[in-house]
């Protein structure tokens, strides 16, 4: 118990002539911790948002295909909706098409996704994320087009759009099909690529041309069930043995692999930061031990044992390290909590200098950092600090008191 007050005195006491060094070390550790936590929170926000958008807008949490044609869509949807944890099951069918503006001679390749009107009429993850603009036909579901695609084709005030695609033929397997469909609504989504390449149409208008065997049933599930998606896949497989069941990770395997690689590279980047932090901790520890050299010599000269002196210096170093880590965590969490306000301020400054706003700083962040990540970072800093202090003190204590005071 005597060691703690003595160590505190050596760390921050006003009578300590090297007090400034202790505060510099605390400030350096706090800034380093704050920077790492802030970077992690922003990266987590970007990746989490992208994952949520991919599995709710670009696809579904789970997709079921290759079902027997003897069962109707309504029966399959009813069966899937009865499964525990399923928010909704929606049939869809999609194909590549050419969207045309014949008046202006503009055409654009895009993706036509035939869906059930219930996908937009019911509350689900997709309807929660899309912003819908009515085009005067609020009571009908004909075609819902991405706003960016609508602008790319320069439809302006046109109420209809011409679509060309390959469908089933009578004499040949595939033949060119054409549709002229009224535009019911436009949609905005967080995925700009999706807005510029996709439109929705009533599934009943295109099923016959494309083929009912290509219908896929997309499922949205609650978060708890999404974490254990394998059990839900097993349940569906027991009901429909012939079905092909895929999670969103399997559907977007290249994207998921790229995201995983990005996460891995982020950790490599953090390891580089940790390496720099470790070097700074080593230098700071050496400065601290050098600053305490006179006190060590006096303690040794007064008869203090090497073990007791080592405990005092190591405890003093741990007090300084823990102070820096705790302050850094608090500052990091404050930055994470107020990241939108901070980026808004930076954006205003950026606008004042450049004359335009930066898209990145305008992005709405839902920043967060997990407790486990904070624990890993903190443990790393504390362990590295302890090891450097321990070996540095051990090396210094191998000298005699007169040798320590040689440079005083």
Tab-separated table of C-alpha atoms in Angstrom:
chain	number	residue	atom	x	y	z
A	1	UNK	CA	0.000	0.000	0.000
A	2	UNK	CA	2.973	2.331	0.590
A	3	UNK	CA	4.127	1.823	-2.995
A	4	UNK	CA	1.039	3.496	-4.549
A	5	UNK	CA	1.387	6.929	-2.854
A	6	UNK	CA	5.133	6.963	-3.507
A	7	UNK	CA	4.553	6.023	-7.158
A	8	UNK	CA	1.861	8.724	-7.478
A	9	UNK	CA	4.332	11.266	-6.126
A	10	UNK	CA	6.939	10.237	-8.675
A	11	UNK	CA	4.327	10.435	-11.432
A	12	UNK	CA	2.527	13.761	-10.900
A	13	UNK	CA	3.602	15.438	-7.653
A	14	UNK	CA	4.259	19.176	-7.909
A	15	UNK	CA	7.510	18.641	-6.083
A	16	UNK	CA	8.618	16.292	-8.859
A	17	UNK	CA	11.042	18.212	-11.061
A	18	UNK	CA	10.229	15.975	-14.056
A	19	UNK	CA	6.471	16.417	-13.750
A	20	UNK	CA	6.211	17.978	-17.235
A	21	UNK	CA	7.572	14.803	-18.847
A	22	UNK	CA	4.803	12.784	-17.186
A	23	UNK	CA	2.123	15.107	-18.561
A	24	UNK	CA	3.684	15.036	-22.041
A	25	UNK	CA	3.580	11.220	-22.003
A	26	UNK	CA	-0.061	11.254	-20.834
A	27	UNK	CA	-0.989	13.727	-23.589
A	28	UNK	CA	0.784	11.660	-26.269
A	29	UNK	CA	-0.940	8.445	-25.180
A	30	UNK	CA	-4.333	10.182	-24.972
A	31	UNK	CA	-4.006	11.654	-28.473
A	32	UNK	CA	-2.891	8.285	-29.867
A	33	UNK	CA	-5.797	6.429	-28.245
A	34	UNK	CA	-8.270	9.078	-29.393
A	35	UNK	CA	-6.998	8.886	-32.983
A	36	UNK	CA	-7.175	5.079	-33.126
A	37	UNK	CA	-10.685	4.935	-31.623
A	38	UNK	CA	-11.910	7.687	-33.968
A	39	UNK	CA	-10.499	5.929	-37.055
A	40	UNK	CA	-12.044	2.632	-35.964
A	41	UNK	CA	-15.435	4.248	-35.375
A	42	UNK	CA	-15.516	5.866	-38.832
A	43	UNK	CA	-14.398	2.661	-40.575
A	44	UNK	CA	-16.954	0.605	-38.648
A	45	UNK	CA	-19.674	3.091	-39.594
A	46	UNK	CA	-18.818	2.994	-43.300
A	47	UNK	CA	-18.612	-0.795	-43.442
A	48	UNK	CA	-21.719	-1.372	-41.350
A	49	UNK	CA	-23.765	1.055	-43.478
A	50	UNK	CA	-22.565	-0.588	-46.678
A	51	UNK	CA	-23.383	-4.068	-45.370
A	52	UNK	CA	-26.876	-2.995	-44.290
A	53	UNK	CA	-27.528	-1.397	-47.684
A	54	UNK	CA	-26.250	-4.413	-49.604
A	55	UNK	CA	-28.376	-6.942	-47.731
A	56	UNK	CA	-31.561	-4.860	-47.626
A	57	UNK	CA	-31.529	-2.881	-50.896
A	58	UNK	CA	-29.313	-4.749	-53.342
A	59	UNK	CA	-30.564	-8.137	-52.139
A	60	UNK	CA	-32.416	-9.804	-49.247
A	61	UNK	CA	-31.148	-11.403	-46.061
A	62	UNK	CA	-31.962	-14.813	-47.513
A	63	UNK	CA	-33.038	-15.952	-50.981
A	64	UNK	CA	-34.868	-19.160	-51.955
A	65	UNK	CA	-34.926	-20.309	-55.586
A	66	UNK	CA	-35.463	-23.383	-57.817
A	67	UNK	CA	-38.790	-24.307	-56.224
A	68	UNK	CA	-41.222	-26.740	-57.849
A	69	UNK	CA	-43.666	-25.092	-60.259
A	70	UNK	CA	-46.604	-27.057	-58.815
A	71	UNK	CA	-46.790	-24.662	-55.857
A	72	UNK	CA	-48.215	-21.160	-56.324
A	73	UNK	CA	-46.436	-17.961	-55.305
A	74	UNK	CA	-49.087	-17.230	-52.703
A	75	UNK	CA	-48.674	-20.634	-51.036
A	76	UNK	CA	-44.887	-20.334	-50.912
A	77	UNK	CA	-45.024	-16.789	-49.533
A	78	UNK	CA	-47.550	-17.873	-46.887
A	79	UNK	CA	-45.370	-20.810	-45.807
A	80	UNK	CA	-42.199	-18.712	-45.604
A	81	UNK	CA	-43.940	-15.922	-43.687
A	82	UNK	CA	-44.987	-18.402	-40.998
A	83	UNK	CA	-41.369	-19.230	-40.127
A	84	UNK	CA	-40.101	-17.777	-36.854
A	85	UNK	CA	-38.128	-14.552	-37.226
A	86	UNK	CA	-39.202	-13.826	-40.825
A	87	UNK	CA	-40.288	-10.202	-41.309
A	88	UNK	CA	-41.568	-10.820	-44.818
A	89	UNK	CA	-41.140	-13.048	-47.868
A	90	UNK	CA	-41.344	-11.425	-51.306
A	91	UNK	CA	-41.182	-13.064	-54.762
A	92	UNK	CA	-39.093	-11.278	-57.366
A	93	UNK	CA	-37.675	-11.858	-60.814
A	94	UNK	CA	-35.048	-9.794	-62.596
A	95	UNK	CA	-33.287	-9.446	-65.919
A	96	UNK	CA	-31.127	-6.982	-67.831
A	97	UNK	CA	-33.029	-4.536	-70.034
A	98	UNK	CA	-32.608	-1.432	-72.162
A	99	UNK	CA	-34.575	1.617	-71.029
A	100	UNK	CA	-35.372	3.973	-73.897
A	101	UNK	CA	-36.400	7.567	-74.318
A	102	UNK	CA	-37.604	7.412	-77.918
A	103	UNK	CA	-38.396	11.122	-78.096
A	104	UNK	CA	-34.768	12.109	-77.432
A	105	UNK	CA	-33.114	8.968	-78.778
A	106	UNK	CA	-31.515	8.094	-75.434
A	107	UNK	CA	-31.104	4.540	-74.179
A	108	UNK	CA	-29.601	3.110	-71.008
A	109	UNK	CA	-28.835	-0.464	-69.961
A	110	UNK	CA	-30.335	-1.242	-66.587
A	111	UNK	CA	-31.797	-3.958	-64.403
A	112	UNK	CA	-35.509	-4.686	-64.248
A	113	UNK	CA	-36.653	-6.244	-60.986
A	114	UNK	CA	-40.215	-7.545	-60.999
A	115	UNK	CA	-41.600	-7.561	-57.467
A	116	UNK	CA	-44.874	-7.886	-55.624
A	117	UNK	CA	-46.552	-4.558	-54.680
A	118	UNK	CA	-46.491	-5.743	-51.049
A	119	UNK	CA	-42.723	-5.077	-50.988
A	120	UNK	CA	-43.509	-1.353	-50.926
A	121	UNK	CA	-46.879	-1.462	-49.161
A	122	UNK	CA	-45.612	-3.347	-46.098
A	123	UNK	CA	-43.125	-2.198	-43.484
A	124	UNK	CA	-39.783	-3.923	-44.056
A	125	UNK	CA	-36.058	-3.026	-44.193
A	126	UNK	CA	-36.301	-1.988	-47.868
A	127	UNK	CA	-39.316	0.307	-47.516
A	128	UNK	CA	-37.649	1.874	-44.460
A	129	UNK	CA	-34.521	2.756	-46.449
A	130	UNK	CA	-36.033	4.007	-49.713
A	131	UNK	CA	-37.385	7.522	-50.152
A	132	UNK	CA	-40.359	7.381	-52.540
A	133	UNK	CA	-41.621	10.232	-54.743
A	134	UNK	CA	-45.114	9.805	-56.228
A	135	UNK	CA	-45.562	10.696	-59.898
A	136	UNK	CA	-49.306	11.289	-59.735
A	137	UNK	CA	-50.404	7.638	-59.641
A	138	UNK	CA	-50.401	6.964	-55.930
A	139	UNK	CA	-52.941	4.130	-56.073
A	140	UNK	CA	-51.208	2.033	-58.726
A	141	UNK	CA	-48.025	0.013	-58.943
A	142	UNK	CA	-46.674	0.034	-62.476
A	143	UNK	CA	-43.025	1.030	-62.401
A	144	UNK	CA	-40.821	2.554	-59.685
A	145	UNK	CA	-37.568	3.913	-61.099
A	146	UNK	CA	-34.341	5.029	-59.457
A	147	UNK	CA	-34.042	8.805	-59.579
A	148	UNK	CA	-30.521	8.691	-61.061
A	149	UNK	CA	-31.680	6.331	-63.822
A	150	UNK	CA	-34.659	8.612	-64.498
A	151	UNK	CA	-32.301	11.568	-64.971
A	152	UNK	CA	-29.821	9.534	-67.062
A	153	UNK	CA	-32.533	8.717	-69.601
A	154	UNK	CA	-33.716	12.373	-69.533
A	155	UNK	CA	-37.366	11.432	-69.169
A	156	UNK	CA	-38.262	14.865	-67.823
A	157	UNK	CA	-42.051	15.160	-67.593
A	158	UNK	CA	-42.740	11.964	-69.530
A	159	UNK	CA	-45.217	9.659	-67.830
A	160	UNK	CA	-44.159	6.465	-69.623
A	161	UNK	CA	-40.963	4.616	-70.414
A	162	UNK	CA	-40.123	2.069	-73.138
A	163	UNK	CA	-38.360	-1.128	-72.104
A	164	UNK	CA	-36.717	-3.790	-74.297
A	165	UNK	CA	-35.476	-7.144	-73.034
A	166	UNK	CA	-35.049	-10.797	-74.028
A	167	UNK	CA	-37.901	-13.109	-73.080
A	168	UNK	CA	-39.359	-16.480	-73.918
A	169	UNK	CA	-40.353	-16.988	-77.528
A	170	UNK	CA	-42.697	-19.439	-79.232
A	171	UNK	CA	-40.599	-20.499	-82.225
A	172	UNK	CA	-37.213	-19.739	-80.613
A	173	UNK	CA	-36.005	-19.948	-77.031
A	174	UNK	CA	-35.435	-16.201	-76.705
A	175	UNK	CA	-36.963	-13.265	-78.505
A	176	UNK	CA	-36.979	-9.493	-78.099
A	177	UNK	CA	-39.796	-8.203	-75.907
A	178	UNK	CA	-40.970	-4.618	-75.549
A	179	UNK	CA	-43.061	-2.867	-72.924
A	180	UNK	CA	-44.344	0.653	-72.525
A	181	UNK	CA	-45.076	1.176	-68.848
A	182	UNK	CA	-46.387	4.220	-66.928
A	183	UNK	CA	-43.971	5.534	-64.274
A	184	UNK	CA	-45.749	5.434	-60.919
A	185	UNK	CA	-42.983	6.670	-58.605
A	186	UNK	CA	-39.286	7.431	-58.246
A	187	UNK	CA	-37.064	6.256	-55.420
A	188	UNK	CA	-33.886	7.423	-53.724
A	189	UNK	CA	-31.625	4.959	-51.926
A	190	UNK	CA	-28.290	5.283	-50.074
A	191	UNK	CA	-26.695	3.205	-52.881
A	192	UNK	CA	-26.125	5.574	-55.798
A	193	UNK	CA	-25.119	2.675	-58.087
A	194	UNK	CA	-28.446	1.000	-57.350
A	195	UNK	CA	-30.382	4.199	-58.143
A	196	UNK	CA	-28.662	4.563	-61.496
A	197	UNK	CA	-29.142	0.973	-62.658
A	198	UNK	CA	-32.409	-0.426	-61.267
A	199	UNK	CA	-36.160	-0.038	-61.497
A	200	UNK	CA	-39.032	-2.062	-60.041
A	201	UNK	CA	-42.022	-3.329	-61.995
A	202	UNK	CA	-45.067	-5.410	-61.106
A	203	UNK	CA	-43.927	-9.038	-61.208
A	204	UNK	CA	-47.158	-10.137	-62.913
A	205	UNK	CA	-46.341	-7.984	-65.975
A	206	UNK	CA	-43.094	-9.837	-66.784
A	207	UNK	CA	-43.314	-13.335	-65.262
A	208	UNK	CA	-44.779	-14.924	-68.376
A	209	UNK	CA	-42.078	-13.449	-70.639
A	210	UNK	CA	-39.110	-14.236	-68.384
A	211	UNK	CA	-40.371	-17.529	-66.962
A	212	UNK	CA	-41.902	-18.430	-63.610
A	213	UNK	CA	-39.049	-20.891	-62.973
A	214	UNK	CA	-36.751	-17.880	-62.488
A	215	UNK	CA	-38.780	-16.476	-59.588
A	216	UNK	CA	-36.726	-16.036	-56.423
A	217	UNK	CA	-38.198	-15.541	-52.946
A	218	UNK	CA	-36.402	-12.941	-50.874
A	219	UNK	CA	-36.703	-13.012	-47.087
A	220	UNK	CA	-36.074	-10.287	-44.541
A	221	UNK	CA	-35.457	-11.613	-41.034
A	222	UNK	CA	-35.098	-10.072	-37.580
A	223	UNK	CA	-31.587	-9.347	-36.302
A	224	UNK	CA	-31.500	-12.245	-33.834
A	225	UNK	CA	-32.398	-14.736	-36.564
A	226	UNK	CA	-29.998	-13.124	-39.029
A	227	UNK	CA	-27.117	-13.929	-36.677
A	228	UNK	CA	-28.097	-17.606	-36.800
A	229	UNK	CA	-29.135	-17.795	-40.445
A	230	UNK	CA	-27.949	-21.409	-40.783
A	231	UNK	CA	-30.825	-22.713	-38.633
A	232	UNK	CA	-33.378	-20.847	-40.783
A	233	UNK	CA	-31.819	-22.273	-43.956
A	234	UNK	CA	-32.125	-25.751	-42.456
A	235	UNK	CA	-35.835	-25.211	-41.672
A	236	UNK	CA	-36.566	-24.043	-45.222
A	237	UNK	CA	-34.586	-26.930	-46.694
A	238	UNK	CA	-36.726	-29.398	-44.734
A	239	UNK	CA	-39.896	-27.828	-46.185
A	240	UNK	CA	-38.539	-27.476	-49.735
A	241	UNK	CA	-35.818	-30.137	-50.261
A	242	UNK	CA	-35.371	-29.163	-53.910
A	243	UNK	CA	-34.777	-25.461	-53.142
A	244	UNK	CA	-31.510	-23.573	-53.442
A	245	UNK	CA	-31.090	-21.330	-50.394
A	246	UNK	CA	-28.478	-18.574	-50.266
A	247	UNK	CA	-27.641	-15.923	-47.690
A	248	UNK	CA	-26.680	-12.421	-48.772
A	249	UNK	CA	-23.004	-13.231	-48.039
A	250	UNK	CA	-23.139	-16.133	-50.490
A	251	UNK	CA	-24.981	-14.095	-53.124
A	252	UNK	CA	-22.432	-11.278	-52.915
A	253	UNK	CA	-19.389	-13.441	-52.198
A	254	UNK	CA	-16.922	-11.235	-54.186
A	255	UNK	CA	-18.199	-8.092	-52.449
A	256	UNK	CA	-18.108	-9.769	-49.034
A	257	UNK	CA	-14.559	-11.000	-49.695
A	258	UNK	CA	-13.517	-7.482	-50.717
A	259	UNK	CA	-15.115	-6.080	-47.574
A	260	UNK	CA	-13.343	-8.692	-45.471
A	261	UNK	CA	-10.058	-7.780	-47.176
A	262	UNK	CA	-10.725	-4.111	-46.474
A	263	UNK	CA	-11.309	-4.967	-42.813
A	264	UNK	CA	-8.087	-6.968	-42.779
A	265	UNK	CA	-6.156	-4.090	-44.341
A	266	UNK	CA	-7.668	-1.755	-41.770
A	267	UNK	CA	-6.276	-3.953	-38.996
A	268	UNK	CA	-2.890	-4.030	-40.753
A	269	UNK	CA	-3.039	-0.238	-40.826
A	270	UNK	CA	-3.884	-0.217	-37.124
A	271	UNK	CA	-0.966	-2.568	-36.447
A	272	UNK	CA	1.274	0.007	-38.109
A	273	UNK	CA	-0.213	2.644	-35.822
A	274	UNK	CA	0.341	0.297	-32.871
A	275	UNK	CA	3.965	-0.100	-33.950
A	276	UNK	CA	4.403	3.678	-34.001
A	277	UNK	CA	2.655	3.920	-30.626
A	278	UNK	CA	4.951	1.198	-29.271
A	279	UNK	CA	8.039	3.135	-30.388
A	280	UNK	CA	6.656	6.298	-28.783
A	281	UNK	CA	5.888	4.394	-25.587
A	282	UNK	CA	9.441	3.003	-25.574
A	283	UNK	CA	10.923	6.473	-26.037
A	284	UNK	CA	8.577	7.930	-23.432
A	285	UNK	CA	9.434	5.140	-20.998
A	286	UNK	CA	13.155	5.711	-21.536
A	287	UNK	CA	12.670	9.427	-20.867
A	288	UNK	CA	10.665	8.625	-17.756
A	289	UNK	CA	13.270	6.180	-16.441
A	290	UNK	CA	16.059	8.634	-17.206
A	291	UNK	CA	14.111	11.357	-15.412
A	292	UNK	CA	13.755	9.108	-12.352
A	293	UNK	CA	17.428	8.113	-12.365
A	294	UNK	CA	18.316	10.428	-9.477
A	295	UNK	CA	15.387	9.213	-7.353
A	296	UNK	CA	16.373	5.604	-8.048
A	297	UNK	CA	19.940	6.278	-6.946
A	298	UNK	CA	18.762	7.955	-3.734
A	299	UNK	CA	16.391	5.096	-2.919
A	300	UNK	CA	19.166	2.564	-3.525
A	301	UNK	CA	21.602	4.589	-1.417
A	302	UNK	CA	19.057	4.669	1.431
A	303	UNK	CA	18.971	0.882	1.404
A	304	UNK	CA	15.858	0.176	-0.663
A	305	UNK	CA	15.931	-3.212	-2.297
A	306	UNK	CA	16.024	-3.482	-6.084
A	307	UNK	CA	12.649	-5.262	-6.143
A	308	UNK	CA	10.946	-2.489	-4.147
A	309	UNK	CA	12.510	0.271	-6.270
A	310	UNK	CA	11.468	-1.566	-9.447
A	311	UNK	CA	7.881	-1.848	-8.159
A	312	UNK	CA	7.753	1.891	-7.439
A	313	UNK	CA	8.976	2.888	-10.911
A	314	UNK	CA	6.775	0.351	-12.735
A	315	UNK	CA	3.713	1.426	-10.724
A	316	UNK	CA	4.540	5.063	-11.490
A	317	UNK	CA	4.749	4.225	-15.200
A	318	UNK	CA	1.446	2.314	-15.053
A	319	UNK	CA	-0.272	5.288	-13.390
A	320	UNK	CA	0.928	7.547	-16.200
A	321	UNK	CA	-0.023	5.002	-18.888
A	322	UNK	CA	-3.474	4.315	-17.431
A	323	UNK	CA	-4.135	8.058	-17.143
A	324	UNK	CA	-3.295	8.524	-20.825
A	325	UNK	CA	-5.351	5.485	-21.877
A	326	UNK	CA	-8.436	6.520	-19.879
A	327	UNK	CA	-8.297	10.125	-21.112
A	328	UNK	CA	-7.781	8.862	-24.679
A	329	UNK	CA	-10.787	6.525	-24.437
A	330	UNK	CA	-12.991	9.338	-23.117
A	331	UNK	CA	-11.844	11.721	-25.865
A	332	UNK	CA	-12.231	8.998	-28.501
A	333	UNK	CA	-15.790	8.237	-27.402
A	334	UNK	CA	-16.617	11.962	-27.380
A	335	UNK	CA	-15.299	12.308	-30.938
A	336	UNK	CA	-17.234	9.196	-31.995
A	337	UNK	CA	-20.451	10.502	-30.440
A	338	UNK	CA	-20.087	13.926	-32.096
A	339	UNK	CA	-18.529	12.819	-35.393
A	340	UNK	CA	-21.348	14.342	-37.497
A	341	UNK	CA	-20.941	17.752	-35.845
A	342	UNK	CA	-17.157	17.601	-36.238
A	343	UNK	CA	-17.397	16.665	-39.921
A	344	UNK	CA	-20.016	19.377	-40.496
A	345	UNK	CA	-17.627	21.961	-39.048
A	346	UNK	CA	-14.758	20.628	-41.197
A	347	UNK	CA	-17.071	20.783	-44.225
A	348	UNK	CA	-17.869	24.437	-43.527
A	349	UNK	CA	-14.147	25.225	-43.290
A	350	UNK	CA	-13.544	23.203	-46.485
A	351	UNK	CA	-16.275	25.185	-48.264
A	352	UNK	CA	-14.782	28.483	-47.085
A	353	UNK	CA	-11.383	27.500	-48.534
A	354	UNK	CA	-12.323	25.581	-51.708
A	355	UNK	CA	-15.769	27.005	-52.491
A	356	UNK	CA	-17.655	23.688	-52.511
A	357	UNK	CA	-18.682	21.058	-49.992
A	358	UNK	CA	-16.926	17.706	-49.633
A	359	UNK	CA	-19.181	14.683	-50.204
A	360	UNK	CA	-17.349	12.558	-47.639
A	361	UNK	CA	-17.885	15.060	-44.818
A	362	UNK	CA	-21.558	15.372	-45.846
A	363	UNK	CA	-22.128	11.623	-45.429
A	364	UNK	CA	-24.342	10.777	-42.406
A	365	UNK	CA	-22.214	8.659	-40.065
A	366	UNK	CA	-23.560	6.291	-37.457
A	367	UNK	CA	-20.142	5.871	-35.871
A	368	UNK	CA	-19.535	3.243	-33.225
A	369	UNK	CA	-16.669	1.247	-31.770
A	370	UNK	CA	-17.030	-2.057	-29.943
A	371	UNK	CA	-15.950	-2.635	-26.349
A	372	UNK	CA	-13.728	-5.520	-27.476
A	373	UNK	CA	-11.786	-3.255	-29.863
A	374	UNK	CA	-11.225	-0.677	-27.119
A	375	UNK	CA	-10.146	-3.460	-24.741
A	376	UNK	CA	-7.638	-4.856	-27.271
A	377	UNK	CA	-6.122	-1.430	-27.979
A	378	UNK	CA	-5.915	-0.520	-24.280
A	379	UNK	CA	-4.400	-3.883	-23.350
A	380	UNK	CA	-1.783	-3.526	-26.070
A	381	UNK	CA	-0.717	-0.072	-24.859
A	382	UNK	CA	-0.624	-1.119	-21.189
A	383	UNK	CA	1.308	-4.354	-21.841
A	384	UNK	CA	3.858	-2.637	-24.103
A	385	UNK	CA	4.344	0.138	-21.556
A	386	UNK	CA	4.801	-2.405	-18.753
A	387	UNK	CA	7.374	-4.434	-20.700
A	388	UNK	CA	9.435	-1.413	-21.721
A	389	UNK	CA	9.360	-0.041	-18.172
A	390	UNK	CA	10.247	-3.390	-16.651
A	391	UNK	CA	13.261	-4.048	-18.876
A	392	UNK	CA	14.381	-0.407	-18.742
A	393	UNK	CA	14.235	-0.339	-14.941
A	394	UNK	CA	15.960	-3.708	-14.715
A	395	UNK	CA	18.806	-2.441	-16.886
A	396	UNK	CA	19.146	0.733	-14.844
A	397	UNK	CA	19.094	-1.095	-11.509
A	398	UNK	CA	22.050	-3.185	-12.618
A	399	UNK	CA	24.134	-0.027	-12.041
A	400	UNK	CA	25.425	1.111	-8.681
A	401	UNK	CA	23.972	4.312	-7.121
A	402	UNK	CA	27.193	6.270	-7.812
A	403	UNK	CA	27.052	5.251	-11.484
A	404	UNK	CA	23.431	6.483	-11.693
A	405	UNK	CA	24.448	9.856	-10.235
A	406	UNK	CA	27.439	10.131	-12.534
A	407	UNK	CA	25.570	12.463	-14.933
A	408	UNK	CA	23.771	14.500	-12.276
